[in-house]
PDB file of C-alpha atoms in Angstrom:
ATOM      1  CA  MET A   1      53.484  66.271 -30.409  1.00 66.00           C
ATOM      2  CA  ASN A   2      56.673  66.662 -28.462  1.00 71.00           C
ATOM      3  CA  TYR A   3      56.348  66.681 -24.706  1.00 84.00           C
ATOM      4  CA  ASN A   4      59.302  68.417 -23.067  1.00 88.00           C
ATOM      5  CA  PHE A   5      59.782  66.687 -19.751  1.00 94.00           C
ATOM      6  CA  LYS A   6      63.206  66.706 -18.046  1.00 95.00           C
ATOM      7  CA  LYS A   7      62.695  63.778 -15.628  1.00 95.00           C
ATOM      8  CA  LEU A   8      59.670  61.944 -17.129  1.00 93.00           C
ATOM      9  CA  PHE A   9      60.839  59.390 -19.601  1.00 88.00           C
ATOM     10  CA  ASN A  10      58.902  57.314 -22.058  1.00 90.00           C
ATOM     11  CA  PHE A  11      55.921  59.709 -21.929  1.00 94.00           C
ATOM     12  CA  ARG A  12      53.662  59.195 -24.958  1.00 92.00           C
ATOM     13  CA  ASP A  13      50.240  59.887 -26.277  1.00 91.00           C
ATOM     14  CA  VAL A  14      48.574  56.519 -27.059  1.00 86.00           C
ATOM     15  CA  GLY A  15      46.242  58.305 -29.451  1.00 86.00           C
ATOM     16  CA  GLY A  16      46.388  57.247 -33.023  1.00 86.00           C
ATOM     17  CA  VAL A  17      46.552  53.545 -32.185  1.00 84.00           C
ATOM     18  CA  VAL A  18      44.203  51.564 -34.405  1.00 85.00           C
ATOM     19  CA  THR A  19      41.839  49.227 -32.479  1.00 80.00           C
ATOM     20  CA  GLU A  20      40.926  45.713 -33.503  1.00 81.00           C
ATOM     21  CA  ASN A  21      37.723  46.930 -35.109  1.00 85.00           C
ATOM     22  CA  GLY A  22      39.658  49.498 -37.246  1.00 88.00           C
ATOM     23  CA  GLU A  23      38.799  52.604 -35.284  1.00 86.00           C
ATOM     24  CA  LYS A  24      41.506  55.046 -34.086  1.00 87.00           C
ATOM     25  CA  LEU A  25      41.940  56.011 -30.478  1.00 83.00           C
ATOM     26  CA  LYS A  26      41.562  59.815 -30.171  1.00 87.00           C
ATOM     27  CA  GLU A  27      44.763  61.719 -29.500  1.00 89.00           C
ATOM     28  CA  GLY A  28      45.203  63.691 -26.301  1.00 88.00           C
ATOM     29  CA  ILE A  29      43.020  61.421 -24.231  1.00 85.00           C
ATOM     30  CA  LEU A  30      45.232  58.506 -23.053  1.00 85.00           C
ATOM     31  CA  PHE A  31      48.885  58.765 -22.209  1.00 90.00           C
ATOM     32  CA  GLY A  32      51.460  56.398 -20.951  1.00 90.00           C
ATOM     33  CA  SER A  33      54.743  56.923 -19.023  1.00 92.00           C
ATOM     34  CA  GLU A  34      57.050  55.587 -16.309  1.00 91.00           C
ATOM     35  CA  ASP A  35      56.300  56.543 -12.677  1.00 92.00           C
ATOM     36  CA  LEU A  36      55.854  60.210 -11.827  1.00 95.00           C
ATOM     37  CA  SER A  37      58.237  60.217  -8.824  1.00 95.00           C
ATOM     38  CA  LYS A  38      61.100  62.119 -10.436  1.00 95.00           C
ATOM     39  CA  LEU A  39      59.248  65.073 -11.948  1.00 96.00           C
ATOM     40  CA  THR A  40      60.778  68.560 -11.703  1.00 96.00           C
ATOM     41  CA  LYS A  41      58.645  71.561 -10.805  1.00 95.00           C
ATOM     42  CA  GLN A  42      58.575  72.477 -14.559  1.00 95.00           C
ATOM     43  CA  ASP A  43      57.620  68.877 -15.387  1.00 95.00           C
ATOM     44  CA  ILE A  44      54.665  69.067 -12.978  1.00 94.00           C
ATOM     45  CA  GLU A  45      53.466  72.307 -14.632  1.00 93.00           C
ATOM     46  CA  THR A  46      53.844  70.760 -18.124  1.00 92.00           C
ATOM     47  CA  PHE A  47      51.883  67.710 -16.897  1.00 92.00           C
ATOM     48  CA  ARG A  48      49.102  69.889 -15.505  1.00 91.00           C
ATOM     49  CA  GLN A  49      48.761  71.742 -18.783  1.00 91.00           C
ATOM     50  CA  LEU A  50      47.731  68.467 -20.454  1.00 92.00           C
ATOM     51  CA  ASN A  51      44.507  68.592 -18.386  1.00 90.00           C
ATOM     52  CA  ILE A  52      44.892  64.876 -17.422  1.00 90.00           C
ATOM     53  CA  LYS A  53      41.889  63.980 -15.268  1.00 88.00           C
ATOM     54  CA  ALA A  54      42.981  60.558 -13.929  1.00 87.00           C
ATOM     55  CA  ILE A  55      46.263  58.843 -13.270  1.00 89.00           C
ATOM     56  CA  CYS A  56      46.092  55.030 -13.374  1.00 84.00           C
ATOM     57  CA  ASP A  57      49.092  53.771 -11.314  1.00 87.00           C
ATOM     58  CA  LEU A  58      49.795  50.249 -12.573  1.00 83.00           C
ATOM     59  CA  ARG A  59      52.577  49.598 -10.083  1.00 85.00           C
ATOM     60  CA  MET A  60      52.438  47.291  -7.050  1.00 83.00           C
ATOM     61  CA  PRO A  61      51.553  49.080  -3.739  1.00 84.00           C
ATOM     62  CA  SER A  62      55.167  48.638  -2.502  1.00 88.00           C
ATOM     63  CA  GLU A  63      56.466  50.429  -5.642  1.00 89.00           C
ATOM     64  CA  GLN A  64      53.917  53.178  -5.127  1.00 90.00           C
ATOM     65  CA  LYS A  65      55.123  53.705  -1.563  1.00 92.00           C
ATOM     66  CA  SER A  66      58.809  53.640  -2.412  1.00 94.00           C
ATOM     67  CA  ARG A  67      58.551  55.962  -5.444  1.00 94.00           C
ATOM     68  CA  VAL A  68      55.731  58.349  -4.590  1.00 93.00           C
ATOM     69  CA  SER A  69      54.127  60.321  -7.441  1.00 93.00           C
ATOM     70  CA  ARG A  70      54.984  64.006  -7.487  1.00 94.00           C
ATOM     71  CA  VAL A  71      51.578  64.706  -9.056  1.00 93.00           C
ATOM     72  CA  GLN A  72      49.132  64.444  -6.201  1.00 88.00           C
ATOM     73  CA  PRO A  73      45.420  63.812  -6.549  1.00 88.00           C
ATOM     74  CA  GLY A  74      43.073  66.734  -6.013  1.00 89.00           C
ATOM     75  CA  PRO A  75      39.880  68.265  -7.320  1.00 91.00           C
ATOM     76  CA  ASP A  76      41.146  68.094 -10.917  1.00 89.00           C
ATOM     77  CA  ILE A  77      43.121  64.788 -10.904  1.00 90.00           C
ATOM     78  CA  GLU A  78      41.997  61.436  -9.595  1.00 87.00           C
ATOM     79  CA  LEU A  79      44.585  58.830  -8.654  1.00 86.00           C
ATOM     80  CA  LEU A  80      43.555  55.244  -9.368  1.00 82.00           C
ATOM     81  CA  SER A  81      45.679  52.321  -8.074  1.00 81.00           C
ATOM     82  CA  VAL A  82      45.227  49.536 -10.583  1.00 75.00           C
ATOM     83  CA  SER A  83      48.222  47.220  -9.977  1.00 70.00           C
ATOM     84  CA  ILE A  84      48.691  44.979 -13.019  1.00 67.00           C
ATOM     85  CA  HIS A  85      50.643  42.611 -10.758  1.00 65.00           C
ATOM     86  CA  ASP A  86      47.792  42.079  -8.271  1.00 60.00           C
ATOM     87  CA  LYS A  87      45.971  38.953  -9.367  1.00 60.00           C
ATOM     88  CA  SER A  88      42.893  39.913  -7.313  1.00 60.00           C
ATOM     89  CA  GLN A  89      42.468  42.914  -9.688  1.00 57.00           C
ATOM     90  CA  GLU A  90      43.370  41.150 -12.860  1.00 58.00           C
ATOM     91  CA  LEU A  91      41.523  42.524 -15.861  1.00 60.00           C
ATOM     92  CA  THR A  92      41.414  41.579 -19.460  1.00 63.00           C
ATOM     93  CA  HIS A  93      42.583  44.224 -21.941  1.00 61.00           C
ATOM     94  CA  PHE A  94      38.975  44.973 -22.816  1.00 64.00           C
ATOM     95  CA  GLU A  95      37.911  45.245 -19.163  1.00 69.00           C
ATOM     96  CA  PHE A  96      40.868  47.619 -18.526  1.00 68.00           C
ATOM     97  CA  LEU A  97      39.923  49.861 -21.420  1.00 69.00           C
ATOM     98  CA  LYS A  98      36.344  49.902 -20.319  1.00 72.00           C
ATOM     99  CA  PHE A  99      37.544  50.912 -16.845  1.00 69.00           C
ATOM    100  CA  LEU A 100      39.611  53.795 -18.269  1.00 69.00           C
ATOM    101  CA  VAL A 101      36.798  55.009 -20.443  1.00 70.00           C
ATOM    102  CA  SER A 102      34.462  54.890 -17.434  1.00 70.00           C
ATOM    103  CA  LYS A 103      36.823  57.263 -15.619  1.00 63.00           C
ATOM    104  CA  LEU A 104      37.227  59.751 -18.505  1.00 60.00           C
ATOM    105  CA  GLY A 105      33.885  61.501 -18.112  1.00 57.00           C
ATOM    106  CA  PRO A 106      32.828  63.936 -20.816  1.00 55.00           C
ATOM    107  CA  CYS A 107      35.544  64.836 -23.324  1.00 49.00           C
TER     108      CYS A 107
END
């Protein structure tokens, strides 16, 4: 699927990736992108139409403060700060995926 964002680069659906045990990650569930600080109003609307329930911000707290996300948390979107550079929160790939799945809720 083509996502038409003007100021959100490298946005992609991670679905379709084959896991180590040969299963395929369901499409439309997990997305990746750069930070959400440059979104236009139209980009925000396009983003909301994807019904994303949680945003996992992998940046350091200083990056989060200097480039604030234009998509704010609310009743429909949870913002999770999970800095991949913070050694106190270091997770294995498996632990990180378990964490993401735990935040998905019913699909």
